PDB file of C-alpha atoms in Angstrom:
ATOM      1  CA  MET A   1      21.054  -9.601 -79.927  1.00 44.00           C
ATOM      2  CA  LYS A   2      23.708  -8.493 -77.456  1.00 42.00           C
ATOM      3  CA  LYS A   3      21.648  -5.438 -76.584  1.00 43.00           C
ATOM      4  CA  LEU A   4      18.631  -7.647 -75.998  1.00 40.00           C
ATOM      5  CA  LEU A   5      20.597  -9.951 -73.686  1.00 42.00           C
ATOM      6  CA  MET A   6      21.996  -7.004 -71.737  1.00 45.00           C
ATOM      7  CA  THR A   7      18.520  -5.541 -71.365  1.00 43.00           C
ATOM      8  CA  LEU A   8      17.166  -8.867 -70.078  1.00 41.00           C
ATOM      9  CA  SER A   9      20.062  -9.177 -67.658  1.00 47.00           C
ATOM     10  CA  VAL A  10      19.393  -5.715 -66.245  1.00 40.00           C
ATOM     11  CA  LEU A  11      15.709  -6.520 -65.855  1.00 43.00           C
ATOM     12  CA  VAL A  12      16.479  -9.784 -64.026  1.00 38.00           C
ATOM     13  CA  MET A  13      18.859  -7.996 -61.662  1.00 45.00           C
ATOM     14  CA  MET A  14      16.246  -5.328 -60.947  1.00 45.00           C
ATOM     15  CA  VAL A  15      13.616  -7.985 -60.178  1.00 40.00           C
ATOM     16  CA  LEU A  16      15.990  -9.859 -57.876  1.00 43.00           C
ATOM     17  CA  ALA A  17      16.958  -6.643 -56.104  1.00 46.00           C
ATOM     18  CA  ALA A  18      13.314  -5.745 -55.645  1.00 47.00           C
ATOM     19  CA  CYS A  19      12.544  -9.195 -54.222  1.00 46.00           C
ATOM     20  CA  GLY A  20      15.466  -8.948 -51.839  1.00 47.00           C
ATOM     21  CA  SER A  21      14.342  -5.530 -50.674  1.00 45.00           C
ATOM     22  CA  SER A  22      10.796  -6.820 -50.125  1.00 45.00           C
ATOM     23  CA  GLU A  23      12.093  -9.761 -48.116  1.00 44.00           C
ATOM     24  CA  GLU A  24      14.211  -7.459 -45.963  1.00 42.00           C
ATOM     25  CA  GLU A  25      11.232  -5.172 -45.338  1.00 43.00           C
ATOM     26  CA  ALA A  26       9.059  -8.153 -44.538  1.00 42.00           C
ATOM     27  CA  GLY A  27      11.714  -9.468 -42.186  1.00 43.00           C
ATOM     28  CA  ALA A  28      12.050  -6.065 -40.528  1.00 43.00           C
ATOM     29  CA  SER A  29       8.290  -5.817 -40.182  1.00 43.00           C
ATOM     30  CA  SER A  30       8.142  -9.302 -38.700  1.00 43.00           C
ATOM     31  CA  GLY A  31      10.950  -8.446 -36.314  1.00 47.00           C
ATOM     32  CA  ASP A  32       9.147  -5.312 -35.184  1.00 49.00           C
ATOM     33  CA  GLY A  33       6.096  -7.428 -34.465  1.00 47.00           C
ATOM     34  CA  GLU A  34       8.167  -9.822 -32.402  1.00 48.00           C
ATOM     35  CA  ASP A  35       9.722  -6.917 -30.489  1.00 48.00           C
ATOM     36  CA  LYS A  36       6.268  -5.560 -29.748  1.00 45.00           C
ATOM     37  CA  GLU A  37       5.166  -8.941 -28.486  1.00 46.00           C
ATOM     38  CA  LYS A  38       8.231  -9.165 -26.273  1.00 48.00           C
ATOM     39  CA  SER A  39       7.526  -5.684 -24.884  1.00 57.00           C
ATOM     40  CA  LYS A  40       4.097  -6.896 -23.779  1.00 80.00           C
ATOM     41  CA  GLU A  41       5.481  -9.162 -21.071  1.00 92.00           C
ATOM     42  CA  THR A  42       2.869  -9.911 -18.436  1.00 94.00           C
ATOM     43  CA  VAL A  43       2.853 -10.785 -14.757  1.00 94.00           C
ATOM     44  CA  MET A  44       0.373 -13.230 -13.197  1.00 96.00           C
ATOM     45  CA  VAL A  45      -0.752 -11.978  -9.802  1.00 96.00           C
ATOM     46  CA  GLU A  46      -2.549 -14.253  -7.350  1.00 94.00           C
ATOM     47  CA  HIS A  47      -4.467 -12.405  -4.669  1.00 94.00           C
ATOM     48  CA  GLU A  48      -7.351 -12.917  -2.283  1.00 93.00           C
ATOM     49  CA  LEU A  49     -10.028 -12.133  -4.866  1.00 95.00           C
ATOM     50  CA  GLY A  50      -8.578 -14.094  -7.779  1.00 94.00           C
ATOM     51  CA  THR A  51      -5.748 -14.256 -10.310  1.00 96.00           C
ATOM     52  CA  THR A  52      -5.028 -11.248 -12.514  1.00 97.00           C
ATOM     53  CA  GLU A  53      -2.791 -10.993 -15.573  1.00 97.00           C
ATOM     54  CA  VAL A  54      -1.138  -7.577 -15.673  1.00 97.00           C
ATOM     55  CA  GLU A  55       1.036  -6.144 -18.411  1.00 96.00           C
ATOM     56  CA  LYS A  56       4.473  -5.344 -16.975  1.00 96.00           C
ATOM     57  CA  ASN A  57       5.080  -1.616 -16.420  1.00 96.00           C
ATOM     58  CA  PRO A  58       1.461  -0.673 -17.126  1.00 97.00           C
ATOM     59  CA  GLU A  59       0.443   2.899 -17.872  1.00 96.00           C
ATOM     60  CA  ASN A  60      -2.434   4.936 -16.426  1.00 97.00           C
ATOM     61  CA  ILE A  61      -2.342   3.442 -12.944  1.00 98.00           C
ATOM     62  CA  VAL A  62      -5.348   3.838 -10.645  1.00 98.00           C
ATOM     63  CA  VAL A  63      -4.695   3.290  -6.929  1.00 98.00           C
ATOM     64  CA  PHE A  64      -7.313   3.234  -4.160  1.00 97.00           C
ATOM     65  CA  ASP A  65      -5.250   1.769  -1.317  1.00 96.00           C
ATOM     66  CA  PHE A  66      -3.063   4.468   0.274  1.00 96.00           C
ATOM     67  CA  GLY A  67      -0.597   1.869   1.569  1.00 96.00           C
ATOM     68  CA  ALA A  68      -0.081   0.678  -2.013  1.00 97.00           C
ATOM     69  CA  LEU A  69       0.180   4.307  -3.161  1.00 98.00           C
ATOM     70  CA  ASP A  70       2.856   4.781  -0.497  1.00 98.00           C
ATOM     71  CA  THR A  71       4.796   1.714  -1.677  1.00 98.00           C
ATOM     72  CA  LEU A  72       4.631   2.614  -5.369  1.00 98.00           C
ATOM     73  CA  ASP A  73       5.718   6.182  -4.651  1.00 97.00           C
ATOM     74  CA  ALA A  74       8.629   4.928  -2.523  1.00 97.00           C
ATOM     75  CA  LEU A  75       9.711   2.783  -5.494  1.00 97.00           C
ATOM     76  CA  GLY A  76       9.581   5.755  -7.857  1.00 97.00           C
ATOM     77  CA  ILE A  77       6.267   4.813  -9.502  1.00 97.00           C
ATOM     78  CA  GLU A  78       3.610   7.520  -9.654  1.00 97.00           C
ATOM     79  CA  ALA A  79      -0.088   6.728  -9.821  1.00 98.00           C
ATOM     80  CA  ASP A  80      -2.176   8.581 -12.389  1.00 98.00           C
ATOM     81  CA  GLY A  81      -5.475   8.376 -10.535  1.00 97.00           C
ATOM     82  CA  VAL A  82      -6.136   8.259  -6.784  1.00 97.00           C
ATOM     83  CA  ALA A  83      -9.103   8.460  -4.413  1.00 95.00           C
ATOM     84  CA  LYS A  84      -8.733  12.196  -3.850  1.00 93.00           C
ATOM     85  CA  SER A  85     -12.251  12.493  -2.411  1.00 87.00           C
ATOM     86  CA  SER A  86     -10.874  10.792   0.718  1.00 86.00           C
ATOM     87  CA  THR A  87      -8.266  12.328   3.025  1.00 89.00           C
ATOM     88  CA  LEU A  88      -4.703  11.694   1.858  1.00 92.00           C
ATOM     89  CA  PRO A  89      -1.784  11.511   4.323  1.00 92.00           C
ATOM     90  CA  ASP A  90       0.290  14.700   4.336  1.00 91.00           C
ATOM     91  CA  TYR A  91       3.366  12.961   2.954  1.00 94.00           C
ATOM     92  CA  LEU A  92       1.341  11.881  -0.091  1.00 96.00           C
ATOM     93  CA  SER A  93      -0.352  15.255  -0.545  1.00 94.00           C
ATOM     94  CA  LYS A  94       1.234  15.807  -3.976  1.00 96.00           C
ATOM     95  CA  TYR A  95      -1.475  13.505  -5.349  1.00 97.00           C
ATOM     96  CA  GLU A  96      -4.060  16.161  -4.497  1.00 95.00           C
ATOM     97  CA  GLU A  97      -2.671  18.274  -7.348  1.00 95.00           C
ATOM     98  CA  ASP A  98      -4.505  18.598 -10.665  1.00 95.00           C
ATOM     99  CA  ASP A  99      -1.861  16.489 -12.425  1.00 95.00           C
ATOM    100  CA  TYR A 100      -3.507  13.423 -10.886  1.00 97.00           C
ATOM    101  CA  GLU A 101      -7.058  12.291 -11.655  1.00 97.00           C
ATOM    102  CA  ASN A 102      -9.671  12.000  -8.908  1.00 97.00           C
ATOM    103  CA  VAL A 103     -11.187   8.512  -9.178  1.00 97.00           C
ATOM    104  CA  GLY A 104     -13.658   8.937  -6.327  1.00 95.00           C
ATOM    105  CA  SER A 105     -13.441   8.043  -2.670  1.00 93.00           C
ATOM    106  CA  LEU A 106     -12.224   4.921  -0.882  1.00 91.00           C
ATOM    107  CA  LYS A 107     -15.809   3.706  -0.560  1.00 91.00           C
ATOM    108  CA  GLU A 108     -17.259   5.017  -3.834  1.00 94.00           C
ATOM    109  CA  PRO A 109     -15.135   4.617  -6.978  1.00 96.00           C
ATOM    110  CA  ASP A 110     -15.930   6.939  -9.889  1.00 97.00           C
ATOM    111  CA  PHE A 111     -16.420   4.287 -12.566  1.00 97.00           C
ATOM    112  CA  GLU A 112     -16.993   6.802 -15.359  1.00 97.00           C
ATOM    113  CA  LYS A 113     -13.746   8.632 -14.620  1.00 97.00           C
ATOM    114  CA  ILE A 114     -11.792   5.376 -14.272  1.00 98.00           C
ATOM    115  CA  ASN A 115     -13.133   4.061 -17.563  1.00 97.00           C
ATOM    116  CA  SER A 116     -12.200   7.297 -19.351  1.00 97.00           C
ATOM    117  CA  MET A 117      -8.592   6.907 -18.197  1.00 97.00           C
ATOM    118  CA  ASP A 118      -8.202   3.534 -19.959  1.00 97.00           C
ATOM    119  CA  PRO A 119      -6.035   2.265 -17.061  1.00 98.00           C
ATOM    120  CA  GLY A 120      -3.498  -0.520 -17.386  1.00 97.00           C
ATOM    121  CA  LEU A 121      -3.813  -1.392 -13.693  1.00 98.00           C
ATOM    122  CA  ILE A 122      -6.239  -0.768 -10.823  1.00 98.00           C
ATOM    123  CA  VAL A 123      -5.066  -1.425  -7.242  1.00 98.00           C
ATOM    124  CA  ILE A 124      -7.679  -1.918  -4.518  1.00 96.00           C
ATOM    125  CA  SER A 125      -8.006  -3.156  -0.933  1.00 94.00           C
ATOM    126  CA  GLY A 126     -10.762  -3.982   1.555  1.00 89.00           C
ATOM    127  CA  ARG A 127     -13.056  -0.979   1.107  1.00 90.00           C
ATOM    128  CA  GLN A 128     -13.323  -1.572  -2.655  1.00 93.00           C
ATOM    129  CA  SER A 129     -13.512  -5.367  -2.587  1.00 92.00           C
ATOM    130  CA  GLU A 130     -17.239  -5.416  -3.441  1.00 93.00           C
ATOM    131  CA  ALA A 131     -16.489  -3.450  -6.610  1.00 95.00           C
ATOM    132  CA  TYR A 132     -13.788  -5.903  -7.747  1.00 96.00           C
ATOM    133  CA  GLU A 133     -15.805  -7.481 -10.572  1.00 96.00           C
ATOM    134  CA  ASP A 134     -16.976  -4.135 -11.946  1.00 96.00           C
ATOM    135  CA  LEU A 135     -13.469  -2.691 -11.819  1.00 97.00           C
ATOM    136  CA  SER A 136     -12.036  -5.838 -13.416  1.00 97.00           C
ATOM    137  CA  ASP A 137     -14.370  -5.273 -16.375  1.00 97.00           C
ATOM    138  CA  ILE A 138     -12.556  -1.967 -16.930  1.00 97.00           C
ATOM    139  CA  ALA A 139      -8.931  -3.057 -16.413  1.00 98.00           C
ATOM    140  CA  PRO A 140      -6.715  -5.637 -14.671  1.00 98.00           C
ATOM    141  CA  THR A 141      -7.491  -5.201 -10.959  1.00 98.00           C
ATOM    142  CA  VAL A 142      -5.243  -6.382  -8.119  1.00 97.00           C
ATOM    143  CA  TYR A 143      -6.289  -6.681  -4.476  1.00 97.00           C
ATOM    144  CA  VAL A 144      -3.643  -5.806  -1.866  1.00 96.00           C
ATOM    145  CA  GLY A 145      -5.594  -5.863   1.397  1.00 92.00           C
ATOM    146  CA  MET A 146      -3.679  -6.545   4.603  1.00 93.00           C
ATOM    147  CA  ASP A 147      -4.071  -9.744   6.615  1.00 93.00           C
ATOM    148  CA  ASN A 148      -3.863  -8.421  10.171  1.00 92.00           C
ATOM    149  CA  GLU A 149      -3.265 -11.866  11.653  1.00 92.00           C
ATOM    150  CA  ASN A 150      -0.232 -12.312   9.387  1.00 94.00           C
ATOM    151  CA  TYR A 151       0.796  -8.696   8.997  1.00 95.00           C
ATOM    152  CA  MET A 152       4.455  -9.113   8.070  1.00 96.00           C
ATOM    153  CA  GLU A 153       3.799 -11.867   5.545  1.00 96.00           C
ATOM    154  CA  SER A 154       0.958  -9.869   4.023  1.00 96.00           C
ATOM    155  CA  PHE A 155       3.076  -6.711   3.836  1.00 97.00           C
ATOM    156  CA  GLU A 156       5.930  -8.534   2.115  1.00 97.00           C
ATOM    157  CA  LYS A 157       3.613 -10.226  -0.386  1.00 96.00           C
ATOM    158  CA  ASN A 158       1.913  -6.968  -1.345  1.00 97.00           C
ATOM    159  CA  THR A 159       5.227  -5.149  -1.662  1.00 97.00           C
ATOM    160  CA  GLN A 160       6.726  -7.880  -3.826  1.00 97.00           C
ATOM    161  CA  THR A 161       3.596  -8.016  -6.003  1.00 96.00           C
ATOM    162  CA  LEU A 162       3.733  -4.312  -6.809  1.00 97.00           C
ATOM    163  CA  ALA A 163       7.498  -4.409  -7.260  1.00 97.00           C
ATOM    164  CA  ARG A 164       7.265  -7.362  -9.653  1.00 97.00           C
ATOM    165  CA  ILE A 165       4.726  -5.583 -11.856  1.00 97.00           C
ATOM    166  CA  PHE A 166       7.075  -2.627 -12.282  1.00 97.00           C
ATOM    167  CA  GLY A 167      10.425  -4.427 -12.308  1.00 96.00           C
ATOM    168  CA  LYS A 168      11.465  -3.031  -8.920  1.00 97.00           C
ATOM    169  CA  THR A 169      12.009  -6.261  -6.988  1.00 96.00           C
ATOM    170  CA  GLU A 170      15.647  -5.649  -6.075  1.00 97.00           C
ATOM    171  CA  GLU A 171      14.938  -2.162  -4.738  1.00 97.00           C
ATOM    172  CA  ALA A 172      11.901  -3.400  -2.804  1.00 97.00           C
ATOM    173  CA  ASP A 173      13.843  -6.295  -1.275  1.00 97.00           C
ATOM    174  CA  GLN A 174      16.528  -3.896  -0.042  1.00 97.00           C
ATOM    175  CA  LYS A 175      13.940  -1.668   1.637  1.00 97.00           C
ATOM    176  CA  VAL A 176      12.175  -4.627   3.256  1.00 97.00           C
ATOM    177  CA  SER A 177      15.485  -6.045   4.519  1.00 97.00           C
ATOM    178  CA  ALA A 178      16.362  -2.702   6.114  1.00 97.00           C
ATOM    179  CA  LEU A 179      12.950  -2.574   7.751  1.00 97.00           C
ATOM    180  CA  LYS A 180      13.378  -6.086   9.166  1.00 97.00           C
ATOM    181  CA  LYS A 181      16.626  -5.001  10.823  1.00 97.00           C
ATOM    182  CA  ASP A 182      14.792  -2.087  12.449  1.00 97.00           C
ATOM    183  CA  ILE A 183      12.096  -4.454  13.705  1.00 97.00           C
ATOM    184  CA  GLU A 184      14.648  -6.805  15.240  1.00 97.00           C
ATOM    185  CA  GLN A 185      16.273  -3.851  16.985  1.00 96.00           C
ATOM    186  CA  ILE A 186      12.917  -2.794  18.466  1.00 97.00           C
ATOM    187  CA  LYS A 187      12.369  -6.323  19.781  1.00 96.00           C
ATOM    188  CA  GLU A 188      15.813  -6.292  21.387  1.00 95.00           C
ATOM    189  CA  ASP A 189      15.158  -2.903  22.983  1.00 94.00           C
ATOM    190  CA  MET A 190      11.730  -3.896  24.335  1.00 94.00           C
ATOM    191  CA  PRO A 191      11.845  -4.566  28.114  1.00 90.00           C
ATOM    192  CA  GLU A 192      10.446  -8.033  28.842  1.00 85.00           C
ATOM    193  CA  ASP A 193       8.560  -6.956  31.956  1.00 91.00           C
ATOM    194  CA  LYS A 194       6.559  -4.144  30.339  1.00 96.00           C
ATOM    195  CA  THR A 195       3.273  -4.168  28.431  1.00 97.00           C
ATOM    196  CA  GLY A 196       1.427  -1.979  25.971  1.00 97.00           C
ATOM    197  CA  LEU A 197      -2.167  -1.192  25.048  1.00 98.00           C
ATOM    198  CA  VAL A 198      -3.187   0.201  21.644  1.00 98.00           C
ATOM    199  CA  THR A 199      -6.239   2.478  21.588  1.00 98.00           C
ATOM    200  CA  LEU A 200      -8.084   4.581  19.025  1.00 97.00           C
ATOM    201  CA  ALA A 201     -10.052   7.693  19.943  1.00 96.00           C
ATOM    202  CA  THR A 202     -12.940   9.010  17.855  1.00 94.00           C
ATOM    203  CA  GLY A 203     -15.934  11.151  18.711  1.00 92.00           C
ATOM    204  CA  GLY A 204     -15.152  11.087  22.415  1.00 93.00           C
ATOM    205  CA  LYS A 205     -15.141   7.280  22.504  1.00 95.00           C
ATOM    206  CA  VAL A 206     -12.244   4.854  22.856  1.00 97.00           C
ATOM    207  CA  SER A 207     -11.577   1.427  21.335  1.00 97.00           C
ATOM    208  CA  ALA A 208      -8.799  -1.025  22.207  1.00 97.00           C
ATOM    209  CA  TYR A 209      -6.921  -3.243  19.747  1.00 97.00           C
ATOM    210  CA  GLY A 210      -5.049  -6.412  20.652  1.00 95.00           C
ATOM    211  CA  PRO A 211      -2.918  -8.999  18.826  1.00 95.00           C
ATOM    212  CA  GLY A 212      -4.216  -9.998  15.383  1.00 93.00           C
ATOM    213  CA  SER A 213      -6.248  -6.810  15.003  1.00 94.00           C
ATOM    214  CA  ARG A 214      -5.936  -3.821  12.686  1.00 93.00           C
ATOM    215  CA  PHE A 215      -3.207  -2.243  14.837  1.00 96.00           C
ATOM    216  CA  GLY A 216      -2.037  -5.526  16.336  1.00 95.00           C
ATOM    217  CA  LEU A 217       1.376  -5.238  14.661  1.00 96.00           C
ATOM    218  CA  VAL A 218       2.475  -3.290  17.754  1.00 97.00           C
ATOM    219  CA  HIS A 219       2.363  -6.675  19.497  1.00 97.00           C
ATOM    220  CA  ASP A 220       2.668  -9.175  16.651  1.00 96.00           C
ATOM    221  CA  VAL A 221       5.481  -7.520  14.687  1.00 97.00           C
ATOM    222  CA  PHE A 222       7.247  -5.095  17.020  1.00 97.00           C
ATOM    223  CA  GLY A 223       7.069  -7.420  20.013  1.00 96.00           C
ATOM    224  CA  VAL A 224       5.385  -5.205  22.607  1.00 97.00           C
ATOM    225  CA  PRO A 225       3.671  -7.582  25.114  1.00 97.00           C
ATOM    226  CA  ALA A 226      -0.099  -6.972  25.270  1.00 97.00           C
ATOM    227  CA  ALA A 227      -1.518  -5.664  28.537  1.00 96.00           C
ATOM    228  CA  ASP A 228      -4.731  -7.520  27.686  1.00 96.00           C
ATOM    229  CA  LYS A 229      -4.365 -10.628  25.527  1.00 91.00           C
ATOM    230  CA  GLU A 230      -8.111 -11.296  25.485  1.00 91.00           C
ATOM    231  CA  ILE A 231      -9.155  -8.369  23.297  1.00 93.00           C
ATOM    232  CA  GLU A 232     -11.284  -9.658  20.443  1.00 84.00           C
ATOM    233  CA  ALA A 233      -9.631  -8.991  17.102  1.00 81.00           C
ATOM    234  CA  SER A 234     -11.926  -6.855  14.951  1.00 77.00           C
ATOM    235  CA  THR A 235     -11.718  -4.040  12.424  1.00 76.00           C
ATOM    236  CA  HIS A 236     -13.285  -1.485  14.739  1.00 82.00           C
ATOM    237  CA  GLY A 237     -11.657  -2.696  17.937  1.00 92.00           C
ATOM    238  CA  MET A 238     -13.252  -3.347  21.315  1.00 95.00           C
ATOM    239  CA  SER A 239     -15.157  -0.465  22.885  1.00 95.00           C
ATOM    240  CA  VAL A 240     -13.588   0.339  26.268  1.00 96.00           C
ATOM    241  CA  THR A 241     -13.781   2.886  29.082  1.00 97.00           C
ATOM    242  CA  PHE A 242     -11.074   4.787  30.908  1.00 97.00           C
ATOM    243  CA  GLU A 243     -11.826   2.561  33.892  1.00 97.00           C
ATOM    244  CA  TYR A 244     -10.732  -0.353  31.715  1.00 97.00           C
ATOM    245  CA  ILE A 245      -7.493   1.405  30.826  1.00 97.00           C
ATOM    246  CA  ALA A 246      -6.834   2.097  34.512  1.00 97.00           C
ATOM    247  CA  GLU A 247      -7.454  -1.579  35.347  1.00 96.00           C
ATOM    248  CA  GLN A 248      -5.069  -2.786  32.645  1.00 96.00           C
ATOM    249  CA  ASP A 249      -2.468  -0.227  33.754  1.00 96.00           C
ATOM    250  CA  PRO A 250      -0.182  -0.653  30.700  1.00 97.00           C
ATOM    251  CA  ASP A 251       3.378   0.662  30.706  1.00 97.00           C
ATOM    252  CA  TYR A 252       2.852   2.089  27.214  1.00 98.00           C
ATOM    253  CA  LEU A 253      -0.495   3.520  26.160  1.00 98.00           C
ATOM    254  CA  PHE A 254      -0.468   3.898  22.373  1.00 98.00           C
ATOM    255  CA  ILE A 255      -3.050   6.417  21.138  1.00 98.00           C
ATOM    256  CA  ILE A 256      -4.366   6.954  17.596  1.00 97.00           C
ATOM    257  CA  ASP A 257      -6.516  10.068  17.155  1.00 97.00           C
ATOM    258  CA  ARG A 258      -8.911   9.253  14.303  1.00 95.00           C
ATOM    259  CA  ASP A 259     -10.670  12.620  14.486  1.00 93.00           C
ATOM    260  CA  LYS A 260      -7.421  14.331  13.523  1.00 92.00           C
ATOM    261  CA  VAL A 261      -7.481  12.783  10.036  1.00 88.00           C
ATOM    262  CA  VAL A 262     -11.246  12.634   9.561  1.00 84.00           C
ATOM    263  CA  SER A 263     -12.241  16.129  10.686  1.00 78.00           C
ATOM    264  CA  GLY A 264      -8.854  17.777  11.116  1.00 77.00           C
ATOM    265  CA  GLU A 265      -9.569  18.473  14.781  1.00 82.00           C
ATOM    266  CA  GLY A 266      -7.898  16.028  17.128  1.00 84.00           C
ATOM    267  CA  GLN A 267      -9.176  15.771  20.697  1.00 89.00           C
ATOM    268  CA  ALA A 268      -7.308  12.776  22.035  1.00 94.00           C
ATOM    269  CA  LYS A 269      -4.830  14.682  24.218  1.00 94.00           C
ATOM    270  CA  GLU A 270      -7.643  16.422  26.090  1.00 95.00           C
ATOM    271  CA  LEU A 271      -9.703  13.219  26.196  1.00 96.00           C
ATOM    272  CA  TYR A 272      -6.924  11.125  27.749  1.00 97.00           C
ATOM    273  CA  ASP A 273      -5.941  13.820  30.232  1.00 96.00           C
ATOM    274  CA  ASN A 274      -8.171  12.553  33.047  1.00 96.00           C
ATOM    275  CA  ASP A 275      -7.770  11.240  36.586  1.00 96.00           C
ATOM    276  CA  LEU A 276      -8.261   7.588  35.646  1.00 97.00           C
ATOM    277  CA  VAL A 277      -5.489   7.543  33.036  1.00 96.00           C
ATOM    278  CA  ASN A 278      -3.226   9.884  34.988  1.00 96.00           C
ATOM    279  CA  GLN A 279      -3.294   7.615  38.035  1.00 95.00           C
ATOM    280  CA  THR A 280      -1.581   4.893  36.001  1.00 95.00           C
ATOM    281  CA  ASP A 281       2.131   4.743  35.207  1.00 92.00           C
ATOM    282  CA  ALA A 282       1.378   4.507  31.492  1.00 96.00           C
ATOM    283  CA  LYS A 283       3.560   6.450  29.108  1.00 96.00           C
ATOM    284  CA  LYS A 284       1.252   8.028  26.531  1.00 97.00           C
ATOM    285  CA  VAL A 285       2.536   7.431  23.018  1.00 97.00           C
ATOM    286  CA  TYR A 286       0.631   9.419  20.405  1.00 97.00           C
ATOM    287  CA  LEU A 287       0.911   7.740  17.004  1.00 97.00           C
ATOM    288  CA  ASP A 288       0.555   9.574  13.692  1.00 96.00           C
ATOM    289  CA  PRO A 289      -3.055   8.776  12.659  1.00 95.00           C
ATOM    290  CA  ALA A 290      -2.369   9.564   8.988  1.00 93.00           C
ATOM    291  CA  VAL A 291       0.137   6.721   8.925  1.00 95.00           C
ATOM    292  CA  TRP A 292      -1.622   4.217  11.170  1.00 96.00           C
ATOM    293  CA  TYR A 293      -5.219   4.835  10.111  1.00 94.00           C
ATOM    294  CA  LEU A 294      -4.892   5.876   6.454  1.00 93.00           C
ATOM    295  CA  SER A 295      -1.812   4.336   4.815  1.00 94.00           C
ATOM    296  CA  GLY A 296      -0.841   1.253   6.802  1.00 93.00           C
ATOM    297  CA  GLY A 297       0.963  -1.460   4.867  1.00 94.00           C
ATOM    298  CA  GLY A 298       3.106   0.876   2.780  1.00 97.00           C
ATOM    299  CA  LEU A 299       6.895   0.920   2.672  1.00 97.00           C
ATOM    300  CA  ARG A 300       7.170   4.422   4.112  1.00 97.00           C
ATOM    301  CA  SER A 301       4.274   4.057   6.547  1.00 97.00           C
ATOM    302  CA  PHE A 302       5.779   0.846   7.955  1.00 97.00           C
ATOM    303  CA  GLU A 303       9.099   2.634   8.423  1.00 97.00           C
ATOM    304  CA  LYS A 304       7.316   5.487  10.214  1.00 97.00           C
ATOM    305  CA  MET A 305       5.438   3.011  12.413  1.00 97.00           C
ATOM    306  CA  ALA A 306       8.694   1.355  13.417  1.00 97.00           C
ATOM    307  CA  GLU A 307      10.222   4.732  14.248  1.00 97.00           C
ATOM    308  CA  GLU A 308       7.245   5.733  16.417  1.00 97.00           C
ATOM    309  CA  VAL A 309       7.135   2.479  18.366  1.00 98.00           C
ATOM    310  CA  SER A 310      10.892   2.581  18.854  1.00 97.00           C
ATOM    311  CA  ALA A 311      10.686   6.130  20.189  1.00 96.00           C
ATOM    312  CA  GLY A 312       7.678   5.209  22.329  1.00 96.00           C
ATOM    313  CA  ILE A 313       9.359   2.399  24.233  1.00 95.00           C
ATOM    314  CA  SER A 314      12.597   4.296  24.765  1.00 90.00           C
ATOM    315  CA  GLU A 315      13.050   5.663  28.246  1.00 67.00           C
TER     316      GLU A 315
END
């Protein structure tokens, strides 16, 4: 009888131990599930084309906008796929290497390649806006196009959006604050009685850009008074002649050589070396076209822009 009782007692203890172990495993499994859910924290991003829910710190990032690529790289975040079929700025040339996927050009995304990457985030801007719905069917897609009429506000919003997705808000805020100090210094250094004119040269032709335009931040952000305040704000600028430049007679003639980044052969210096321009007192300020034309709106490109304008207005 005693042996029977002892045997039953042992069996009961074994059953209880087994139940306890099962409960612990179940609890551990449940906890793991909760941890996984917590790791899938998301960020809601409102942008011009809609509202997009993005998983925080996504993997397999596809970036079409070179300004956004600039910002992410400055924050220590590398894209996995970029529009390598379009010309990249020299300072972002590492993305031409085979380690990074080619997802097409700025105007023609390679949907098959993008889909094969199973991206966690796609970043686009103006040139890809028509493909937004198709790209959104593949992965969360965020639009970070610049608002030229509100350049600084647009730049800050885009920077903060990207920083928030990757948990880099503090670092981004520090960089933006430093940039704002540089901008204020440029405004202080800018002589009140002098004016500037921003022009772009391409194919032997010249366009002028005023406040509120693609390159209007020279006036709107950096505080350089416009030689002509009546220039119509447009993406491609206002077609002008060298007679026009001579009539405006700006103190600072800012020049962006588009051919230098499109064909690799810049001609602006020869083009602007003529009697009409040379008869003015304008100081020719050649801006880096890779920065101004290709990657505007990025953290590094904005810093470079500030440096170039500051150097341009210095005597």
